[in-house]
GROMACS .gro file of C-alpha atoms in nm:
model
  279
    1MET     CA    1   2.300  -0.245  -2.541
    2ALA     CA    2   2.395   0.102  -2.407
    3ASN     CA    3   2.472   0.138  -2.038
    4VAL     CA    4   2.167   0.186  -1.816
    5THR     CA    5   2.143   0.529  -1.651
    6ARG     CA    6   1.948   0.666  -1.356
    7GLN     CA    7   1.721   0.841  -1.605
    8ASP     CA    8   1.656   0.511  -1.785
    9VAL     CA    9   1.545   0.354  -1.457
   10GLU     CA   10   1.312   0.644  -1.377
   11LYS     CA   11   1.160   0.627  -1.726
   12ALA     CA   12   1.100   0.250  -1.698
   13VAL     CA   13   0.936   0.294  -1.356
   14LEU     CA   14   0.707   0.571  -1.482
   15GLN     CA   15   0.603   0.350  -1.774
   16LEU     CA   16   0.458   0.112  -1.513
   17GLY     CA   17   0.204   0.377  -1.415
   18ILE     CA   18   0.387   0.464  -1.093
   19ARG     CA   19   0.363   0.829  -0.992
   20LYS     CA   20   0.480   1.077  -0.729
   21GLY     CA   21   0.367   0.981  -0.382
   22ASP     CA   22   0.339   0.607  -0.448
   23ILE     CA   23   0.473   0.340  -0.215
   24VAL     CA   24   0.668   0.086  -0.421
   25MET     CA   25   0.812  -0.247  -0.305
   26VAL     CA   26   1.084  -0.381  -0.535
   27HIS     CA   27   1.205  -0.740  -0.575
   28SER     CA   28   1.519  -0.730  -0.783
   29SER     CA   29   1.799  -0.887  -0.982
   30PHE     CA   30   2.053  -0.609  -1.023
   31LYS     CA   31   2.263  -0.798  -1.276
   32SER     CA   32   1.961  -0.859  -1.500
   33MET     CA   33   1.981  -0.502  -1.633
   34GLY     CA   34   2.334  -0.532  -1.769
   35THR     CA   35   2.585  -0.252  -1.711
   36VAL     CA   36   2.449   0.032  -1.496
   37GLU     CA   37   2.627   0.368  -1.491
   38GLY     CA   38   2.665   0.464  -1.126
   39GLY     CA   39   2.584   0.110  -1.007
   40ALA     CA   40   2.324   0.038  -0.741
   41GLU     CA   41   2.280   0.405  -0.649
   42SER     CA   42   2.156   0.482  -1.000
   43VAL     CA   43   1.889   0.212  -0.969
   44ILE     CA   44   1.774   0.331  -0.626
   45GLY     CA   45   1.794   0.693  -0.739
   46GLY     CA   46   1.585   0.623  -1.046
   47PHE     CA   47   1.308   0.472  -0.835
   48LEU     CA   48   1.323   0.759  -0.587
   49ASP     CA   49   1.305   1.013  -0.870
   50ALA     CA   50   0.990   0.838  -0.994
   51VAL     CA   51   0.806   0.835  -0.659
   52GLY     CA   52   0.937   1.176  -0.548
   53THR     CA   53   1.001   1.305  -0.200
   54GLU     CA   54   0.635   1.237  -0.117
   55GLY     CA   55   0.672   0.867  -0.210
   56THR     CA   56   0.839   0.571  -0.041
   57LEU     CA   57   1.066   0.297  -0.172
   58VAL     CA   58   1.066  -0.044   0.001
   59LEU     CA   59   1.301  -0.339  -0.057
   60PRO     CA   60   1.310  -0.676   0.120
   61ALA     CA   61   1.588  -0.757   0.366
   62PHE     CA   62   1.476  -1.115   0.415
   63THR     CA   63   1.643  -1.410   0.585
   64MET     CA   64   1.681  -1.680   0.321
   65LYS     CA   65   1.997  -1.858   0.437
   66ASP     CA   66   1.960  -2.084   0.742
   67PHE     CA   67   1.592  -1.988   0.762
   68GLY     CA   68   1.523  -2.247   1.030
   69ASN     CA   69   1.738  -2.057   1.281
   70ALA     CA   70   1.615  -1.709   1.189
   71TYR     CA   71   1.436  -1.638   1.516
   72ARG     CA   72   1.741  -1.745   1.714
   73ASP     CA   73   2.016  -1.569   1.520
   74TRP     CA   74   1.860  -1.259   1.362
   75HIS     CA   75   1.964  -0.904   1.460
   76MET     CA   76   1.903  -0.557   1.314
   77ASN     CA   77   2.245  -0.544   1.148
   78LYS     CA   78   2.212  -0.884   0.980
   79PRO     CA   79   2.279  -0.853   0.605
   80SER     CA   80   1.992  -0.901   0.364
   81ASP     CA   81   1.982  -1.237   0.186
   82ALA     CA   82   1.755  -1.106  -0.091
   83GLY     CA   83   2.020  -0.990  -0.337
   84TYR     CA   84   2.286  -0.728  -0.401
   85LEU     CA   85   2.054  -0.431  -0.448
   86THR     CA   86   1.869  -0.501  -0.122
   87GLU     CA   87   2.191  -0.513   0.079
   88TYR     CA   88   2.311  -0.190  -0.079
   89PHE     CA   89   1.978  -0.028   0.009
   90ARG     CA   90   1.992  -0.160   0.367
   91THR     CA   91   2.325   0.014   0.430
   92ARG     CA   92   2.236   0.335   0.245
   93GLU     CA   93   2.219   0.646   0.467
   94GLY     CA   94   1.865   0.729   0.578
   95THR     CA   95   1.719   0.383   0.524
   96CYS     CA   96   1.485   0.248   0.793
   97ARG     CA   97   1.458  -0.125   0.868
   98SER     CA   98   1.180  -0.323   1.035
   99ASP     CA   99   1.261  -0.542   1.336
  100GLN     CA  100   1.150  -0.890   1.230
  101ALA     CA  101   1.358  -1.204   1.188
  102THR     CA  102   1.235  -1.366   0.866
  103HIS     CA  103   1.071  -1.095   0.649
  104SER     CA  104   1.231  -0.768   0.751
  105VAL     CA  105   1.202  -0.484   0.499
  106CYS     CA  106   1.392  -0.161   0.445
  107ALA     CA  107   1.234   0.168   0.338
  108PHE     CA  108   1.332   0.520   0.236
  109GLY     CA  109   1.103   0.816   0.184
  110LYS     CA  110   0.803   0.990   0.335
  111MET     CA  111   0.647   0.683   0.502
  112ALA     CA  112   0.966   0.488   0.571
  113GLU     CA  113   0.956   0.529   0.948
  114GLU     CA  114   0.582   0.464   0.969
  115LEU     CA  115   0.607   0.147   0.759
  116THR     CA  116   0.895  -0.004   0.955
  117LYS     CA  117   0.847   0.110   1.316
  118THR     CA  118   0.638  -0.195   1.413
  119HIS     CA  119   0.658  -0.544   1.270
  120GLY     CA  120   0.483  -0.816   1.466
  121HIS     CA  121   0.498  -0.621   1.791
  122THR     CA  122   0.122  -0.616   1.852
  123HIS     CA  123  -0.145  -0.800   1.652
  124LYS     CA  124   0.016  -1.128   1.550
  125ARG     CA  125  -0.115  -1.377   1.293
  126PHE     CA  126  -0.062  -1.752   1.291
  127GLY     CA  127   0.130  -1.883   0.992
  128ASN     CA  128   0.396  -2.107   0.845
  129ALA     CA  129   0.680  -1.854   0.888
  130GLY     CA  130   0.594  -1.765   1.248
  131GLU     CA  131   0.339  -1.528   1.400
  132THR     CA  132   0.512  -1.193   1.331
  133PRO     CA  133   0.610  -1.151   0.962
  134PHE     CA  134   0.263  -1.069   0.826
  135SER     CA  135   0.099  -0.930   1.139
  136ALA     CA  136  -0.160  -0.652   1.139
  137ASP     CA  137   0.109  -0.398   1.237
  138SER     CA  138   0.357  -0.516   0.973
  139PRO     CA  139   0.491  -0.319   0.676
  140PHE     CA  140   0.294  -0.559   0.455
  141GLN     CA  141  -0.034  -0.463   0.618
  142LYS     CA  142   0.053  -0.093   0.589
  143MET     CA  143   0.150  -0.130   0.225
  144TYR     CA  144  -0.180  -0.305   0.157
  145ASP     CA  145  -0.372  -0.031   0.342
  146ASN     CA  146  -0.194   0.240   0.141
  147ASN     CA  147  -0.241   0.090  -0.208
  148ALA     CA  148   0.129   0.017  -0.266
  149ARG     CA  149   0.268  -0.120  -0.590
  150ILE     CA  150   0.499  -0.419  -0.636
  151VAL     CA  151   0.776  -0.402  -0.895
  152MET     CA  152   0.963  -0.711  -1.008
  153LEU     CA  153   1.296  -0.588  -1.150
  154GLY     CA  154   1.427  -0.864  -1.374
  155VAL     CA  155   1.265  -1.139  -1.166
  156SER     CA  156   0.951  -1.345  -1.213
  157THR     CA  157   0.620  -1.265  -1.042
  158LEU     CA  158   0.657  -1.613  -0.893
  159TYR     CA  159   0.850  -1.438  -0.614
  160ILE     CA  160   0.586  -1.187  -0.503
  161THR     CA  161   0.602  -1.202  -0.123
  162PHE     CA  162   0.251  -1.067  -0.077
  163ARG     CA  163   0.114  -1.414  -0.148
  164HIS     CA  164   0.218  -1.501   0.207
  165PHE     CA  165   0.039  -1.194   0.342
  166ALA     CA  166  -0.279  -1.305   0.163
  167GLU     CA  167  -0.243  -1.658   0.302
  168TYR     CA  168  -0.200  -1.527   0.656
  169CYS     CA  169  -0.500  -1.294   0.633
  170TYR     CA  170  -0.720  -1.569   0.492
  171MET     CA  171  -0.617  -1.819   0.758
  172GLU     CA  172  -0.679  -1.562   1.030
  173LYS     CA  173  -1.040  -1.532   0.912
  174GLU     CA  174  -1.083  -1.907   0.886
  175LEU     CA  175  -0.948  -1.970   1.235
  176ASP     CA  176  -1.148  -1.684   1.388
  177SER     CA  177  -1.466  -1.829   1.240
  178ILE     CA  178  -1.428  -2.158   1.433
  179LYS     CA  179  -1.259  -2.033   1.751
  180ALA     CA  180  -1.563  -2.125   1.965
  181HIS     CA  181  -1.582  -2.482   1.834
  182PRO     CA  182  -1.459  -2.771   2.054
  183ASP     CA  183  -1.243  -2.899   1.765
  184PHE     CA  184  -1.068  -2.565   1.713
  185GLN     CA  185  -0.729  -2.662   1.859
  186MET     CA  186  -0.728  -2.993   1.676
  187MET     CA  187  -0.784  -2.813   1.345
  188LYS     CA  188  -0.518  -2.553   1.423
  189ASP     CA  189  -0.269  -2.826   1.510
  190GLN     CA  190  -0.303  -2.968   1.157
  191LEU     CA  191  -0.172  -2.645   1.002
  192TRP     CA  192   0.180  -2.566   0.883
  193ALA     CA  193   0.364  -2.369   1.152
  194PHE     CA  194   0.722  -2.246   1.172
  195GLY     CA  195   0.937  -2.559   1.200
  196LYS     CA  196   0.642  -2.798   1.157
  197LYS     CA  197   0.496  -2.884   0.817
  198GLY     CA  198   0.126  -2.948   0.769
  199VAL     CA  199  -0.179  -2.819   0.586
  200TRP     CA  200  -0.148  -2.472   0.429
  201PRO     CA  201  -0.299  -2.284   0.129
  202HIS     CA  202   0.017  -2.220  -0.077
  203LEU     CA  203  -0.087  -1.969  -0.343
  204HIS     CA  204   0.045  -1.983  -0.700
  205ASN     CA  205   0.170  -1.636  -0.790
  206LEU     CA  206   0.193  -1.705  -1.163
  207VAL     CA  207  -0.174  -1.801  -1.176
  208LEU     CA  208  -0.276  -1.496  -0.972
  209THR     CA  209  -0.075  -1.252  -1.183
  210GLY     CA  210  -0.216  -1.416  -1.495
  211LEU     CA  211  -0.568  -1.346  -1.368
  212LEU     CA  212  -0.471  -0.986  -1.288
  213ASN     CA  213  -0.318  -0.951  -1.633
  214GLU     CA  214  -0.654  -1.048  -1.787
  215LYS     CA  215  -0.803  -0.754  -1.595
  216GLY     CA  216  -0.539  -0.517  -1.734
  217LEU     CA  217  -0.374  -0.469  -1.394
  218VAL     CA  218  -0.022  -0.592  -1.473
  219TYR     CA  219   0.218  -0.341  -1.631
  220ARG     CA  220   0.556  -0.405  -1.796
  221SER     CA  221   0.848  -0.198  -1.921
  222LYS     CA  222   1.208  -0.257  -2.030
  223CYS     CA  223   1.527  -0.122  -1.875
  224GLY     CA  224   1.853  -0.238  -2.024
  225ASN     CA  225   1.830  -0.615  -2.049
  226ALA     CA  226   1.566  -0.642  -1.776
  227THR     CA  227   1.188  -0.648  -1.776
  228PHE     CA  228   1.015  -0.449  -1.503
  229THR     CA  229   0.673  -0.586  -1.401
  230SER     CA  230   0.431  -0.400  -1.173
  231VAL     CA  231   0.133  -0.540  -0.982
  232PRO     CA  232  -0.099  -0.346  -0.745
  233VAL     CA  233  -0.078  -0.486  -0.391
  234ARG     CA  234  -0.442  -0.445  -0.292
  235GLU     CA  235  -0.586  -0.598  -0.609
  236PHE     CA  236  -0.339  -0.887  -0.585
  237VAL     CA  237  -0.425  -0.965  -0.222
  238ASP     CA  238  -0.801  -0.917  -0.267
  239LEU     CA  239  -0.804  -1.151  -0.567
  240ALA     CA  240  -0.608  -1.414  -0.375
  241MET     CA  241  -0.840  -1.387  -0.076
  242GLN     CA  242  -1.151  -1.414  -0.293
  243ARG     CA  243  -1.024  -1.719  -0.480
  244LEU     CA  244  -0.936  -1.889  -0.151
  245GLN     CA  245  -1.280  -1.798  -0.016
  246ASP     CA  246  -1.432  -1.961  -0.328
  247TYR     CA  247  -1.218  -2.274  -0.268
  248ASP     CA  248  -1.071  -2.239  -0.616
  249PRO     CA  249  -0.788  -2.498  -0.649
  250ILE     CA  250  -0.646  -2.327  -0.960
  251VAL     CA  251  -0.472  -2.067  -0.741
  252LEU     CA  252  -0.299  -2.331  -0.525
  253ARG     CA  253   0.035  -2.493  -0.594
  254ARG     CA  254   0.224  -2.798  -0.473
  255CYS     CA  255   0.536  -2.668  -0.303
  256ASP     CA  256   0.701  -3.000  -0.214
  257SER     CA  257   0.629  -3.368  -0.151
  258VAL     CA  258   0.459  -3.289   0.182
  259TRP     CA  259   0.199  -3.058   0.031
  260ASP     CA  260  -0.126  -3.231  -0.063
  261THR     CA  261  -0.411  -3.039  -0.224
  262ASP     CA  262  -0.655  -3.306  -0.112
  263ALA     CA  263  -0.551  -3.251   0.252
  264TRP     CA  264  -0.619  -2.878   0.216
  265ILE     CA  265  -0.961  -2.939   0.062
  266LYS     CA  266  -1.045  -3.183   0.342
  267TRP     CA  267  -0.938  -2.928   0.605
  268THR     CA  268  -1.146  -2.647   0.455
  269GLU     CA  269  -1.451  -2.873   0.418
  270ARG     CA  270  -1.430  -2.956   0.787
  271VAL     CA  271  -1.402  -2.584   0.872
  272ARG     CA  272  -1.722  -2.518   0.677
  273GLU     CA  273  -1.897  -2.796   0.869
  274MET     CA  274  -1.776  -2.649   1.199
  275ARG     CA  275  -1.914  -2.306   1.109
  276GLU     CA  276  -2.252  -2.463   1.042
  277GLU     CA  277  -2.236  -2.649   1.374
  278LEU     CA  278  -2.175  -2.318   1.555
  279LYS     CA  279  -2.489  -2.153   1.414
   0.00000   0.00000   0.00000
């Protein structure tokens, strides 16, 4: 296999249907491509060439090590735990970073400052990673609103972070719908919160991307030894939300021994009863 060049990266990105002006969030395995001429800068440069000066590139700068102490120990200069390419991007001149302990992102390009300037500072959402990572002022909300694209560079769609955003948005609607009910707090207390396991709709990314693939919405290309896979953010989130709204268990997954699909079904059935009682 010949060495991967910046031009090879740009070509592979364009083959995903990505064009000038797009916002693109990349989850990556740098080593999956093989030897890259110019190293990490060639990969970042290839993506930036594809989206142009009017586009924006976003990479995660997540806390994955010692996650339980994230809100205590995190700071704006904390290294990214999401892989070599993300840490290179974080320290690259001109990169903006969002101020959030567990799911911080870094961005470069036209909308970089707008995407990262708030992250859980205003409208918070309850969820299993805390109330700030997928808030209504988060980069994830802004990427959804602006029809961003996700690119998995040499990694499986299992790791699409936007599943959490969809879970948070869905649970916000469910909780809002029963807020006036006397049993509201009891139902909320049963949910998975940061540091406390419980009931939660853990989405199965592989099932969701399979459903999107059937609709012709998943695109793939090759770059060196790696496969690039692209998924549209809005279609991904909307599909997840609709399947949760339809109580479709096929899109749920068991994440560990604590997770129980039956407990989730029981919780949602009680929420439906509570909505009827409020009419």
